[in-house]
Amino acid sequence: MNDPKSALPPVAGSALDLIGRTPMLEVRNLDTGPCRLFLKLENQNPGGSIKDRVARSMIEAAEADGSLKPGGTIVEATAGNTGLGLAQVATLKGYKLILVVPDKMAREKILHLRAMGVDVRLTRSDVGKGHPEYYQDMAEILAQSIPGAIYVNQFANPANPRAHETGTGPEILEQMDGDVDAVVVGVGSGGTLTGVGRYMAAHSPKTQMVLADPVGSILCDYVATGTYGEAGSWIVEGIGEDFIPDNAQMDLVRKAYSISDRESVDTARLLLRKEGVLAGSSSGTLLAAALKYCREQTQAKRVVTLVCDTGAKYLTKMFNDMWLAAHGFDQRELHGDLRDLIAKRYADGGVIAIGPQDTLLTAYNRMRSSDISQLPVVDHGKLVGILDESDILAAVEGGDEHHEDHRGARFKTPVAEAMTREINTLQAHQGVEALPEVFDRDEVALVVDGDEFVGVITRVDLLNHLRLGA
């Protein structure tokens, strides 16, 4: 009988040794039509994404050609995962890393990068190539101003597709026993499409390369017509472009699908519920396109797509119900009044609140953990007050200054003794025009329906409402 330990990988000497050789999973609980659909789990790379492969390849190429010297500086423009991959490799190799990233990048990615000591420079995500604040242009200029720095430029660096031509592509064909009819990919820099596509063209000519593209990107139209118009906007991170990257060999694409943000998010969440795989937004786009492709087939085919990165990087975004509501993805009933602006109702557990008999310590901990500065005080569904940081500070600092050791005891004071009872409220049936007066007083809008507390509206909620209605 075989020793089960013999199938385990050997002990690695570095996290770099864990890049690649990712597992393949067959989809069993989704409708794939007559086809079999397989997921290449690139979220299992040590940095959590497929971009670990590219980062190692580009850095090692720069070392080999002498452009990157020991102790040098690496500069790159990235929507996130390439930056995390570069951080993974650069940190272990002793290089300084500066990343210019668009401001739509998930907060988790930024925190991850900064925890690794990366110099992160945020810039606008609403401008295109040629604008002085476009992230790629900024990164290139920055690299030119730093002695000994290199601009990695994943969009034109040949070591990017090479990583997939020598790694990802061969792995897919090996894991599929040499039998794969289609591979569904996205295009951000173009490396995956070009690298895997070139390998398949040489070693499995029957394999079609299928493009999954966010609505708003120009790439799907380019595949269909050979031309493209002005780009729109999309929330999916890492794929979709407003230009054709040098590394994107678009003639490799045989079919393309344009996938909306809502479908991408819904599909990624469905993947978690049905297959137990926590994947990011671009993976939702790829899976949605792969499912469309599979269901359109009249004959059984073997199809592969990628789980590009882990959904752990998007817990505050696409896996956050309040974020979904703010982007209009929750498909709730609209009423034409203030209820439409409330991302989540108190009755549904969507409002961070406090009770009058809770302690100030509980209130403080709740504010700190939720990164908010005030709490509605609710008693059996009725709004009875509001508590903010200044109320807590006044209660804790008040009294005899010579008894500072009593401050700990003061944190045990009930919220009811420190909260503000005189509060302004709006009725749920009122219109949006009631909000400016509240915001002019530098308050949040506390919305009630009769005596029942409904929820809170902030300036950001109003902005979201106006944006969705534009």
mmCIF file of N, CA and C in Angstrom, residues 182 238 242 353:
data_model
loop_
_atom_site.group_PDB
_atom_site.id
_atom_site.type_symbol
_atom_site.label_atom_id
_atom_site.label_comp_id
_atom_site.label_asym_id
_atom_site.label_seq_id
_atom_site.Cartn_x
_atom_site.Cartn_y
_atom_site.Cartn_z
ATOM 1 N N ALA A 182 -10.604 24.450 -24.001
ATOM 2 C CA ALA A 182 -10.643 25.909 -23.898
ATOM 3 C C ALA A 182 -10.073 26.341 -22.559
ATOM 4 N N GLY A 238 -8.070 44.292 -11.420
ATOM 5 C CA GLY A 238 -7.009 43.475 -11.992
ATOM 6 C C GLY A 238 -7.163 43.111 -13.454
ATOM 7 N N ASP A 242 -8.285 50.102 -20.744
ATOM 8 C CA ASP A 242 -8.722 51.172 -21.635
ATOM 9 C C ASP A 242 -7.743 51.334 -22.798
ATOM 10 N N ALA A 353 -24.878 49.749 16.611
ATOM 11 C CA ALA A 353 -25.562 50.572 17.609
ATOM 12 C C ALA A 353 -25.169 50.095 19.000
#
